[in-house]
Tab-separated table of C-alpha atoms in Angstrom:
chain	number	residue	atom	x	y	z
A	957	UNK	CA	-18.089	-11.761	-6.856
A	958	UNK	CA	-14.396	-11.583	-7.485
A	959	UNK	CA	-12.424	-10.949	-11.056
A	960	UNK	CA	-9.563	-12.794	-11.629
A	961	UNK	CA	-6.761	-12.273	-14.741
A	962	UNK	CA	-3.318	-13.328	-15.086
A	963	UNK	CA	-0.262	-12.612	-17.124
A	964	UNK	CA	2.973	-13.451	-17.709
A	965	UNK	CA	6.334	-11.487	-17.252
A	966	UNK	CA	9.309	-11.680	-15.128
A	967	UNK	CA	7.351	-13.221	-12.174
A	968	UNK	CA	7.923	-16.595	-12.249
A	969	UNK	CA	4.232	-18.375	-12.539
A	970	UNK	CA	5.462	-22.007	-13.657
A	971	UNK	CA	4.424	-23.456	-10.473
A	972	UNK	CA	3.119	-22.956	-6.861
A	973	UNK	CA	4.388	-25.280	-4.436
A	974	UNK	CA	2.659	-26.186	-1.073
A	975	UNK	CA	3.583	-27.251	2.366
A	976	UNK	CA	0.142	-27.370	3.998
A	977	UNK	CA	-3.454	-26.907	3.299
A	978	UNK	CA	-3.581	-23.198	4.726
A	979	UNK	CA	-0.853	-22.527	1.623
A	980	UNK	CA	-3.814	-23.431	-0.659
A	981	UNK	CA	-6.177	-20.724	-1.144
A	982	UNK	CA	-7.739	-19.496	-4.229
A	983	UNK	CA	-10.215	-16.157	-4.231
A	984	UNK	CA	-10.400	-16.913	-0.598
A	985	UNK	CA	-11.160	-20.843	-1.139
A	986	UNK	CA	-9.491	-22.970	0.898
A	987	UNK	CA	-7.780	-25.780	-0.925
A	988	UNK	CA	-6.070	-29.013	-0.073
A	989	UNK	CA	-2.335	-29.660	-0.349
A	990	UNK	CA	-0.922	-33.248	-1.860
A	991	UNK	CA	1.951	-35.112	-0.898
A	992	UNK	CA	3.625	-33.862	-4.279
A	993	UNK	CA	3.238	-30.395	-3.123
A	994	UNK	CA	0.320	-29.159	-5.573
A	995	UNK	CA	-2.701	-27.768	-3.976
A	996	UNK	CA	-6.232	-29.082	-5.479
A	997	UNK	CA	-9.912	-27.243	-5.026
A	998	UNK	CA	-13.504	-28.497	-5.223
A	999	UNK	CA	-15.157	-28.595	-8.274
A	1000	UNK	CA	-18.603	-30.988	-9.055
A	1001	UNK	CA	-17.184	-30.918	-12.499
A	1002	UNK	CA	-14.530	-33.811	-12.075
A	1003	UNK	CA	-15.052	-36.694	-10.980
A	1004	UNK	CA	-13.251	-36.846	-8.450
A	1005	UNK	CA	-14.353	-33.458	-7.184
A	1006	UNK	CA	-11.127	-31.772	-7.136
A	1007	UNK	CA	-9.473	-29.953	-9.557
A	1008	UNK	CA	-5.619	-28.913	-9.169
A	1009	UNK	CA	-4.818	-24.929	-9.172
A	1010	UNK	CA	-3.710	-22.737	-12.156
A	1011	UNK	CA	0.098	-23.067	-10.917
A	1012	UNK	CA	0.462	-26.682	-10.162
A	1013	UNK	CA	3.376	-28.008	-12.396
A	1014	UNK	CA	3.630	-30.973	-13.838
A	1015	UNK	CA	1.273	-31.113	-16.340
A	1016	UNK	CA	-1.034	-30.786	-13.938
A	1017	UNK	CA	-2.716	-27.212	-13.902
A	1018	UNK	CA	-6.002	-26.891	-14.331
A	1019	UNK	CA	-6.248	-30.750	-14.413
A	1020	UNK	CA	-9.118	-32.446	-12.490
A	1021	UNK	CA	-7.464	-34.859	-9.418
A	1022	UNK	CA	-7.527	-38.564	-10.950
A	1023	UNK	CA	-8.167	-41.328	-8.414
A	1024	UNK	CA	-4.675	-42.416	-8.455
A	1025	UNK	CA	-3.282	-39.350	-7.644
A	1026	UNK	CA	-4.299	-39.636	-4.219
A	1027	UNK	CA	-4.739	-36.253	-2.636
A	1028	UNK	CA	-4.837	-37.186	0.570
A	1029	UNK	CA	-5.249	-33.965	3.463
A	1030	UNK	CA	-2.168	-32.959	4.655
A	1031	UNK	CA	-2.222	-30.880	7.854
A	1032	UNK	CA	1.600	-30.295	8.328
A	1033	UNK	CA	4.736	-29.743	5.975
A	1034	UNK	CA	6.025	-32.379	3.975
A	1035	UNK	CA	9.048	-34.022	4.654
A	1036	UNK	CA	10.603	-33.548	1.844
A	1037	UNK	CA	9.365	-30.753	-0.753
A	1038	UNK	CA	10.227	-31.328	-4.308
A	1039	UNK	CA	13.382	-29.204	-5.978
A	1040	UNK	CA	12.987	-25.896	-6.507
A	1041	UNK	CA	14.548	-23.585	-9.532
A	1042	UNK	CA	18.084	-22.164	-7.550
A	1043	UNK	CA	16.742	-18.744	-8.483
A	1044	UNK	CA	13.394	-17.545	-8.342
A	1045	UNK	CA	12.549	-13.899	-9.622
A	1046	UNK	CA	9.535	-11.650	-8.629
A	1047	UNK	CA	8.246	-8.682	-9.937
A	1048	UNK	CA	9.463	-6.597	-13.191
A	1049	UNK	CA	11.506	-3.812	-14.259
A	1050	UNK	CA	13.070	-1.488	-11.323
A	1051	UNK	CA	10.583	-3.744	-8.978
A	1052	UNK	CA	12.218	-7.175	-9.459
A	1053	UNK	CA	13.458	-9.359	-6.627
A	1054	UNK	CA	15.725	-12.422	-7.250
A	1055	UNK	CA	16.678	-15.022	-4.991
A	1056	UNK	CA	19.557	-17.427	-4.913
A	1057	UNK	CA	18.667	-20.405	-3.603
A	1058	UNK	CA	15.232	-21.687	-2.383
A	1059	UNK	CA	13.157	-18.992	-1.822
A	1060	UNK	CA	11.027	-18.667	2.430
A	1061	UNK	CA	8.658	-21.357	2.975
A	1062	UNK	CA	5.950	-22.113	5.104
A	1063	UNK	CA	3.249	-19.431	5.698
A	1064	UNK	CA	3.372	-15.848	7.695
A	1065	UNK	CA	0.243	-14.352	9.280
A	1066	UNK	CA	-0.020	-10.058	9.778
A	1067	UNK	CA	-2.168	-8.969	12.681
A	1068	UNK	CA	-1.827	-5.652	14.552
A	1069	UNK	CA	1.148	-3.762	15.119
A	1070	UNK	CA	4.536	-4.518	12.251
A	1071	UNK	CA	7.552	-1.979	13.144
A	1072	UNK	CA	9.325	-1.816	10.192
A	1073	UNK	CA	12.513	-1.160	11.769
A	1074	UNK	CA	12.535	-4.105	14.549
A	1075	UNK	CA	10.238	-6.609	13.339
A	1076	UNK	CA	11.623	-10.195	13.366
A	1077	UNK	CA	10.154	-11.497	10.441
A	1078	UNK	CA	11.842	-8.340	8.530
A	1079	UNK	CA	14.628	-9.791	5.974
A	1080	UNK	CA	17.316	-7.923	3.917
A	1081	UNK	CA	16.560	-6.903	0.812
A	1082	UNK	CA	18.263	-9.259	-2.253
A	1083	UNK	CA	21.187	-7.178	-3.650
A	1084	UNK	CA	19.768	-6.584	-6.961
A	1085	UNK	CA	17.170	-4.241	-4.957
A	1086	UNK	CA	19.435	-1.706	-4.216
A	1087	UNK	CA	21.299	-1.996	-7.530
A	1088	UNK	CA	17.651	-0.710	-9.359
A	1089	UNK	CA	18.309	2.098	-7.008
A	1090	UNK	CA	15.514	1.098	-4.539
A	1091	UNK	CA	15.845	2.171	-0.386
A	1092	UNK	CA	16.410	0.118	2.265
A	1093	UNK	CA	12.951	-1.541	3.004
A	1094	UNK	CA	11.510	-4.346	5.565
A	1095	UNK	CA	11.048	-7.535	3.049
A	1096	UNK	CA	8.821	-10.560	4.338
A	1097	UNK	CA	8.673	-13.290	2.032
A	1098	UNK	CA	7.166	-16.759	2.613
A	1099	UNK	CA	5.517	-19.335	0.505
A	1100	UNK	CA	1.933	-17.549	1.804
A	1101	UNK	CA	1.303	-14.386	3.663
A	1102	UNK	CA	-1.977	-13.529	4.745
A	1103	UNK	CA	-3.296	-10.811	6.396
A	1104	UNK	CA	-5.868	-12.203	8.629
A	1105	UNK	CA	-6.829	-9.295	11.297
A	1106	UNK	CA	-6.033	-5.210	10.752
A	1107	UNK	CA	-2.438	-4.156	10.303
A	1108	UNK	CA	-0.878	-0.728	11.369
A	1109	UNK	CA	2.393	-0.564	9.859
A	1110	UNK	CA	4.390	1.599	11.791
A	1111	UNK	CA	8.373	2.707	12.013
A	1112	UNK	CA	10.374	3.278	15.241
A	1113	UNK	CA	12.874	4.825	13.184
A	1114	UNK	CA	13.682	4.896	10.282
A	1115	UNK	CA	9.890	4.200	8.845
A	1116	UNK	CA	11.156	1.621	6.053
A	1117	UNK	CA	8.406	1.042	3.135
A	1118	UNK	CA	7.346	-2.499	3.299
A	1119	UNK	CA	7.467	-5.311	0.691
A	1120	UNK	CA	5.842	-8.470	0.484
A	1121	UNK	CA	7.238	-11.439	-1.323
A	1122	UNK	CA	5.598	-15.089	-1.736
A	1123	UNK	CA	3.603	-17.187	-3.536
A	1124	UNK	CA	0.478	-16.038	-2.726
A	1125	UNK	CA	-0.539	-13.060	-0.836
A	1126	UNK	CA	-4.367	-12.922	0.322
A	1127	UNK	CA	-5.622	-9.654	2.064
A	1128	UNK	CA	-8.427	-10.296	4.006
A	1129	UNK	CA	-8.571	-7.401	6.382
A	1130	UNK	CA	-7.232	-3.708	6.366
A	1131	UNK	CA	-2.975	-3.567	5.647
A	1132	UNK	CA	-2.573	0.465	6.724
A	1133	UNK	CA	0.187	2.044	5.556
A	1134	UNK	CA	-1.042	5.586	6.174
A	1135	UNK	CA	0.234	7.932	8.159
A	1136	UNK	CA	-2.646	9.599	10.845
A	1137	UNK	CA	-3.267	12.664	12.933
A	1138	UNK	CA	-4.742	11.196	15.742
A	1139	UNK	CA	-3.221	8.908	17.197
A	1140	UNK	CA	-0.367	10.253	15.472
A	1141	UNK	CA	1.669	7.936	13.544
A	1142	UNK	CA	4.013	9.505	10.523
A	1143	UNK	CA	3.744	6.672	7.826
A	1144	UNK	CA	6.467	4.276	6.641
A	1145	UNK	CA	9.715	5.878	4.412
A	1146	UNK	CA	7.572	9.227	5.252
A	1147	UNK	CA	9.215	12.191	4.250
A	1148	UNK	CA	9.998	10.669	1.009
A	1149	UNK	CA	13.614	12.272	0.159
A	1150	UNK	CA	11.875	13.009	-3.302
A	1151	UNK	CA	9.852	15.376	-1.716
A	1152	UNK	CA	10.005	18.966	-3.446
A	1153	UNK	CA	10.830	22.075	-1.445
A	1154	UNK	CA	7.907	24.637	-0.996
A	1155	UNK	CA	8.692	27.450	-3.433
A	1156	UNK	CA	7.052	29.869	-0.781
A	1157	UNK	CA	6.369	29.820	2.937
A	1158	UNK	CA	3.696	31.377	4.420
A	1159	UNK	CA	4.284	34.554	6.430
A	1160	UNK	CA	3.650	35.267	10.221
A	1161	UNK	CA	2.066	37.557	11.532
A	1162	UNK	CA	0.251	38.766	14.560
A	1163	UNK	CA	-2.965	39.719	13.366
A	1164	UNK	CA	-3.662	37.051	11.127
A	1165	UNK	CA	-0.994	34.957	8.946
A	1166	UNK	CA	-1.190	32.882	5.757
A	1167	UNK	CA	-1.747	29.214	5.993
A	1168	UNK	CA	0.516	26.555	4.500
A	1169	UNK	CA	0.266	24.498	1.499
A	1170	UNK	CA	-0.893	21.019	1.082
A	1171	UNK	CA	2.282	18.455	0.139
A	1172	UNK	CA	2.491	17.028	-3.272
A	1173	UNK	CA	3.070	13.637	-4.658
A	1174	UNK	CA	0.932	12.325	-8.328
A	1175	UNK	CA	-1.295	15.292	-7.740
A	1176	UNK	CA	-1.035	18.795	-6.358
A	1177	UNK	CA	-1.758	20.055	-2.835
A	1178	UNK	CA	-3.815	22.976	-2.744
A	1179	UNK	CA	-2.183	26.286	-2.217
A	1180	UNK	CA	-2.487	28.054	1.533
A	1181	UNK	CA	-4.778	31.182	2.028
A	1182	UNK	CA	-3.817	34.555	2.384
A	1183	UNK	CA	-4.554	36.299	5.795
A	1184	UNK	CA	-5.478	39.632	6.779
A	1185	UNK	CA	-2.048	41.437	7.908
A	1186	UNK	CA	-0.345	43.328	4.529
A	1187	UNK	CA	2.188	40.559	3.184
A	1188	UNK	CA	0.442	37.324	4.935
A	1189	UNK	CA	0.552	35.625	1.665
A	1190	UNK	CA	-0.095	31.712	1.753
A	1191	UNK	CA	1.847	28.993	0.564
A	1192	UNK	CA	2.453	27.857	-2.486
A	1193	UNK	CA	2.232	23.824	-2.913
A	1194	UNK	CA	4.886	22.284	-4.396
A	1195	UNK	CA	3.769	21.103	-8.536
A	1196	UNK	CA	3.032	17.277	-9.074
A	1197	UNK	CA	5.180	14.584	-10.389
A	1198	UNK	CA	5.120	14.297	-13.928
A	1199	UNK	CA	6.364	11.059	-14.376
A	1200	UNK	CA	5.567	7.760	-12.770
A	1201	UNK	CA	7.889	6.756	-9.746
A	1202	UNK	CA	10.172	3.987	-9.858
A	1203	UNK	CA	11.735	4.397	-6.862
A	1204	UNK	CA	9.098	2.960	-4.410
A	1205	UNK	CA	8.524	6.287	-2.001
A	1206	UNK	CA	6.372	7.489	0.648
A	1207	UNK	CA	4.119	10.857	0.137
A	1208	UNK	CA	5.048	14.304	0.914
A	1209	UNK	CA	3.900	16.352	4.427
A	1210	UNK	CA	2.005	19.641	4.025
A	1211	UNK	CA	3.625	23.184	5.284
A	1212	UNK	CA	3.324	24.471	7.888
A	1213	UNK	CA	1.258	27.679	8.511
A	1214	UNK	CA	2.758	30.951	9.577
A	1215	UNK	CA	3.013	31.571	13.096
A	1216	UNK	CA	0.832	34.170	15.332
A	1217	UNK	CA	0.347	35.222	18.275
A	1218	UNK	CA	0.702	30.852	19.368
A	1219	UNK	CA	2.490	28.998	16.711
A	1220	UNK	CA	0.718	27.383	14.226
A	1221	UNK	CA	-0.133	23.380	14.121
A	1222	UNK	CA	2.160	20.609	12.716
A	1223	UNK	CA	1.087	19.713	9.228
A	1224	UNK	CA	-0.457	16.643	7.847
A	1225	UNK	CA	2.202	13.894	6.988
A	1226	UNK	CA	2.768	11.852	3.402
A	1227	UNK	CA	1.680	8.560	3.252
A	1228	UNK	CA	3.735	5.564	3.239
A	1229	UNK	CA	4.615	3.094	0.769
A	1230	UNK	CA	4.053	-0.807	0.142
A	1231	UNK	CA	5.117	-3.271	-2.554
A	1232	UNK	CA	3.484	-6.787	-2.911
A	1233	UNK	CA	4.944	-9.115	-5.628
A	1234	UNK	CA	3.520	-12.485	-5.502
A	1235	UNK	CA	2.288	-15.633	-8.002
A	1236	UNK	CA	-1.572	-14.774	-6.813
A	1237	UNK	CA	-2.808	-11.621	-5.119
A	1238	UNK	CA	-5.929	-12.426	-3.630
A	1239	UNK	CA	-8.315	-9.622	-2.210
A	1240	UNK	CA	-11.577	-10.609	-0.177
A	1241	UNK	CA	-14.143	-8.189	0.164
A	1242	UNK	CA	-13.033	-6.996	3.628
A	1243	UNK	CA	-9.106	-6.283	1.644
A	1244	UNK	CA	-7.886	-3.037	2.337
A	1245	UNK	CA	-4.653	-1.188	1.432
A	1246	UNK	CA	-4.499	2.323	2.789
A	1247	UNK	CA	-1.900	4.633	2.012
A	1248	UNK	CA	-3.102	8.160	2.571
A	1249	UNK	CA	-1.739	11.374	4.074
A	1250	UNK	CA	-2.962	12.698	7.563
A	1251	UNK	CA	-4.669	15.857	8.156
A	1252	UNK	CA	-3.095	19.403	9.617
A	1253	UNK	CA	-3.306	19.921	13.407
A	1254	UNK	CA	-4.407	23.362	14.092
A	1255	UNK	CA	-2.334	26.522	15.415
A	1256	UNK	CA	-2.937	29.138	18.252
A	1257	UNK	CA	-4.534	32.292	18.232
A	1258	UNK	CA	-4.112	34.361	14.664
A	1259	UNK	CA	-1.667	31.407	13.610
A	1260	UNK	CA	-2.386	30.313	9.715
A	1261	UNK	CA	-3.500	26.640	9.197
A	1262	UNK	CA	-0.824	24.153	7.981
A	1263	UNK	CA	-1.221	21.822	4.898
A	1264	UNK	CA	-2.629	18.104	4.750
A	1265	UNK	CA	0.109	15.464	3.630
A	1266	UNK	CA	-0.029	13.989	0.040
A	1267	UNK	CA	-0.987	10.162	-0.663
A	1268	UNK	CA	1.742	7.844	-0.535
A	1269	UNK	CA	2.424	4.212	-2.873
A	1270	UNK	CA	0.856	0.944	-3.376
A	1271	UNK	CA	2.262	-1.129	-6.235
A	1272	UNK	CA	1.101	-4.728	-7.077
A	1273	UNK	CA	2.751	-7.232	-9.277
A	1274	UNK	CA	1.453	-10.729	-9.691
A	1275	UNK	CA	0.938	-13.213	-12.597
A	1276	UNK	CA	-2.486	-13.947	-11.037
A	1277	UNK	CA	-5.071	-11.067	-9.179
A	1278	UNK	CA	-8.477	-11.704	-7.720
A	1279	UNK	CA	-10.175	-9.176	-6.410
A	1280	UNK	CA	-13.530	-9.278	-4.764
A	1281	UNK	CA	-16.065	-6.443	-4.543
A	1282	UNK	CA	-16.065	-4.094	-1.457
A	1283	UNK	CA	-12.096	-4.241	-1.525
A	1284	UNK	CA	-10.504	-1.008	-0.845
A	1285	UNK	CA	-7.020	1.015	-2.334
A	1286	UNK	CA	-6.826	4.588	-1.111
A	1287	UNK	CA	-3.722	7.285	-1.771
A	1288	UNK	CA	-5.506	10.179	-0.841
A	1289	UNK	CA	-4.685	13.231	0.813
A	1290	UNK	CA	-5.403	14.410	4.405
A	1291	UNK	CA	-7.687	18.045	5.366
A	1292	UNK	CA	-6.103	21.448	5.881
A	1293	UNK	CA	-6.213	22.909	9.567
A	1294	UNK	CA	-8.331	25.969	9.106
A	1295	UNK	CA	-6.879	29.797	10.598
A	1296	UNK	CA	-6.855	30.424	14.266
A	1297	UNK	CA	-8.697	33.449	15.046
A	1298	UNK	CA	-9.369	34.027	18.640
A	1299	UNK	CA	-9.311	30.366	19.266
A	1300	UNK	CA	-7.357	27.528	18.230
A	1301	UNK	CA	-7.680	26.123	14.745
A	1302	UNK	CA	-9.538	22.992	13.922
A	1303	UNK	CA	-7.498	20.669	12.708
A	1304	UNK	CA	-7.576	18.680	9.321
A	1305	UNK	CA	-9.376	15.526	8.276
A	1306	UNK	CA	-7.506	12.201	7.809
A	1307	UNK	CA	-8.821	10.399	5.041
A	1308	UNK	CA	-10.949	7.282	5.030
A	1309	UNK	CA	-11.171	3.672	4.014
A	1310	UNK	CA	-14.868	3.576	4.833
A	1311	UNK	CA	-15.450	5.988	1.920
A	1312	UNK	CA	-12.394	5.899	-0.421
A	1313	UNK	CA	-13.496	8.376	-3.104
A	1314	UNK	CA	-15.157	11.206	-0.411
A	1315	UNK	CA	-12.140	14.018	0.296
A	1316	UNK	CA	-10.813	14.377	3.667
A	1317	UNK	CA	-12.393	17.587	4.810
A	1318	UNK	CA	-10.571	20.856	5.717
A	1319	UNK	CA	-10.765	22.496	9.494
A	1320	UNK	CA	-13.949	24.805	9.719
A	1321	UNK	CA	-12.310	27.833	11.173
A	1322	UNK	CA	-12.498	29.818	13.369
A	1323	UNK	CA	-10.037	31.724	10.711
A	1324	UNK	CA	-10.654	30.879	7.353
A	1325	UNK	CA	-10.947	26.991	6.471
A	1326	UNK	CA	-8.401	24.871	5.346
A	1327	UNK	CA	-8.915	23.119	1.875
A	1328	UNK	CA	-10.213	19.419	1.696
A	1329	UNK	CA	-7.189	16.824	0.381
A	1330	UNK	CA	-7.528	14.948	-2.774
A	1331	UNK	CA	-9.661	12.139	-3.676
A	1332	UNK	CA	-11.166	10.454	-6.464
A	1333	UNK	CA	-10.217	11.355	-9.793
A	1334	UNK	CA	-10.127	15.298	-9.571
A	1335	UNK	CA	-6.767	16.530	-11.284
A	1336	UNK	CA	-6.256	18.945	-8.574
A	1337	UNK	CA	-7.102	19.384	-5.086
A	1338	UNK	CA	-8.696	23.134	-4.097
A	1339	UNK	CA	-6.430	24.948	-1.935
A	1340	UNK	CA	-7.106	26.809	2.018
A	1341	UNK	CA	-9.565	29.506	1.739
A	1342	UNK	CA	-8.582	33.054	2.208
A	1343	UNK	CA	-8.296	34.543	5.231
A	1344	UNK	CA	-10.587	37.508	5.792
A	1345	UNK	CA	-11.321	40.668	8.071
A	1346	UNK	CA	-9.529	39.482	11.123
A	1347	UNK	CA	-8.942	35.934	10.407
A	1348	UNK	CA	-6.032	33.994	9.565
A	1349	UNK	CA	-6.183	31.833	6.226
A	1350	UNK	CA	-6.448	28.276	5.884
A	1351	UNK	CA	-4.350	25.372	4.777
A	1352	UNK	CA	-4.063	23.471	1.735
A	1353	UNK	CA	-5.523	20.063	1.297
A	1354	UNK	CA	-2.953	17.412	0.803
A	1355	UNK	CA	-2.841	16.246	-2.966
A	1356	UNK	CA	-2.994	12.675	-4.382
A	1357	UNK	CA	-0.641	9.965	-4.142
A	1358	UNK	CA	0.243	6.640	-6.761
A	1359	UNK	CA	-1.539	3.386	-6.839
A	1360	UNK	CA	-0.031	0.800	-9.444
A	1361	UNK	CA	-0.850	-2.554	-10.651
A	1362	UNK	CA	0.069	-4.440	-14.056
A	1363	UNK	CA	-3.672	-5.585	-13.544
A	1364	UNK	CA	-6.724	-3.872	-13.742
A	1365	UNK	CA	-8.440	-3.197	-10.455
A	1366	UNK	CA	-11.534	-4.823	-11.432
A	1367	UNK	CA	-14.114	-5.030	-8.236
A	1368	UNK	CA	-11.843	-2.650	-5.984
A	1369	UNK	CA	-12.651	0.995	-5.316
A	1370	UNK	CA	-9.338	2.913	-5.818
A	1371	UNK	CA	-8.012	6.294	-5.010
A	1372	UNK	CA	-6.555	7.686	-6.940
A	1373	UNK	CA	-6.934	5.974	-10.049
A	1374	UNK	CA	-4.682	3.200	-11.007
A	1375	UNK	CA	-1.957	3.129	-13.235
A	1376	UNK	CA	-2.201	0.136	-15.249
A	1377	UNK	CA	1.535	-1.143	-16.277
A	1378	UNK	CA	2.402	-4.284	-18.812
């Protein structure tokens, strides 16, 4: 079952042109495309059996097919499309993107592996982007994009966030903006330069150091354990943001965990960030957007465990959303590494799609463990456990990251919860 709504706002939603029938799908329907560039659906309620879309234009949405409109199948573009607006606007507010001049056609298809730094289908951003103050970001607009097979967004470089522009946007597989542990991949626009600074660092030491705080974004990481040597004291995470962004970001890495006799283990990176504008956001029930933090690798012998990274950014503006059940929007944070004792530590928990709302778990040990990251709808994430006789303290769970839509989420498990804008 899927729930649509719509709404009106700065995203133009007059009409929805087509070039083809893969351009025409509705809550994963496929649809046929006329020769005037409106697409039509089945419906046993007309008579003719086809009703044309919520954006056709003239006149026409909503409106079963007549017999004299002929909708004859049409397999390849037109020849000549009908005129187009000579600006067309997307999104709202610090999130808008406007055009001069027709806006992409034809229809893009994500699969696999998108570098946001060197893929081809990667466009500049419109100027008005960086005038709201926005970064530099990989843009792919197109009449329809559809995400047909898994994506791993990736960065060679620079990690830009990505953004998504078109008509309609269907997800129909998992679009992963996260960053991961293993294999390790640091997420899109990861650091975010909005990142706080820790306002303490663990302390090394060779018989057992403090462990490293989990990085902050919407919610807190959790704090790093203290170990057993006098002055080991743990990290202190970084407080949450408390305002919405509006500056689309990436999350915030963990800290690292004092060193011991080895050094201690990278920690857990922030997770990236994605922007979809579009006419109609369609999720199936395999739809996935994952944004999370990784978890901490672990540290050598009497090192403290490092923190998990914070959730990153998803925001989605559309004047139509359909959203079946099963579909999937995580933000969460990644695991702690636990303390090394006389061993290396374990290493930190990425989060999961499978199971949005369960916490990544912390490294069990051998020190003390390292604290779970964030998610659900807990306010704050629990920090590394103390270290005790002879072991060196955990690392903080990563805390939560920021999920917005200016429509309700209806069908979707999200994590965190979503902030609903106008």
């Amino acid at each position: 079952m899927a729930a649509a709504v719509s709404v009106s706002g700065c995203l133009r939603a007059s009409e929805y042109r087509c070039n083809a029938n893969a351009e025409c799908i509705q809550a994963g329907t496929q649809g046929r495309c006329g020769p005037a560039g409106y697409c039509a659906f089945d419906d046993d309620t007309c008579d003719s059996g086809l009703r044309y879309g919520a954006l056709a234009g003239g006149g026409y949405a909503n409106a079963c097919v007549a017999g004299g409109d002929a909708m004859e199948v049409v397999d390849a573009p037109i020849d000549a499309p009908p005129p187009i607006d000579a600006r067309e606007c997307f999104g709202s507010g610090a999130y808008a993107l406007c055009f001069d001049g027709a806006p992409p056609m034809g229809m893009i298809t994500l699969a696999g592996t998108l570098d946001t730094d060197t893929d081809a289908r990667c466009a500049a951003m419109p100027a008005s982007w960086a005038l709201a103050g926005q970064p530099d970001a990989c843009l792919i607009a197109a009449n329809a994009i559809m995400v047909t097979g898994n994506v791993a967004v990736t960065g060679s470089t620079n990690r830009r966030p990505l953004v998504l522009v078109a008509q309609t946007v269907t997800i129909g597989a998992t679009l992963d903006v996260a960053s991961h542990r293993s294999p390790p991949v640091n997420a899109i626009g990861a650091p975010a330069a909005q990142c706080q600074a820790f306002p303490m660092a663990p302390v090394s030491a060779t018989n057992g150091a403090g462990g490293g705080a989990g990085g902050s974004f919407m919610r807190a990481g959790g704090p790093g354990g203290h170990g057993e040597s006098s002055g080991s004291t743990g990290g202190v995470a970084a407080s949450a943001d408390s305002a919405a962004p509006t500056i689309l970001r990436a999350g915030c890495p963990g800290q690292q965990g004092g060193d011991g006799v080895a050094p201690a283990g990278a920690p857990g990176m922030g997770g990236g960030a994605i922007y979809i504008a579009a006419n109609l956001i369609a999720f199936s029930s395999s739809g996935i957007i994952n944004a999370s933090g990784s978890g901490a690798h672990g540290g050598g012998t009497t090192a403290g465990g490092s923190g998990g990274g914070s959730g990153g950014m998803i925001v989605l503006y559309s004047s139509e959303l359909t959203m079946a059940t099963g579909a999937r929007l995580l933000a969460n944070g990644g695991g702690g590494s636990g303390g090394a004792d006389g061993g290396t530590g374990a290493v930190g928990a990425d989060p999961t799609a499978t199971s949005p709302t369960s916490a990544a778990s912390g490294g069990n040990g051998p020190g003390a463990n390292g604290g779970a990251g964030f998610a659900g709808s807990a306010s704050a994430q629990a920090g590394g456990s103390a270290g005790g006789s002879r072991e060196s303290a955990g690392g903080g769970g990563g805390g939560g990251g920021y999920i917005q839509s200016n429509h309700p989420l209806t069908g979707a498990t999200v994590s965190p919860a979503a902030t609903i804008v106008p």
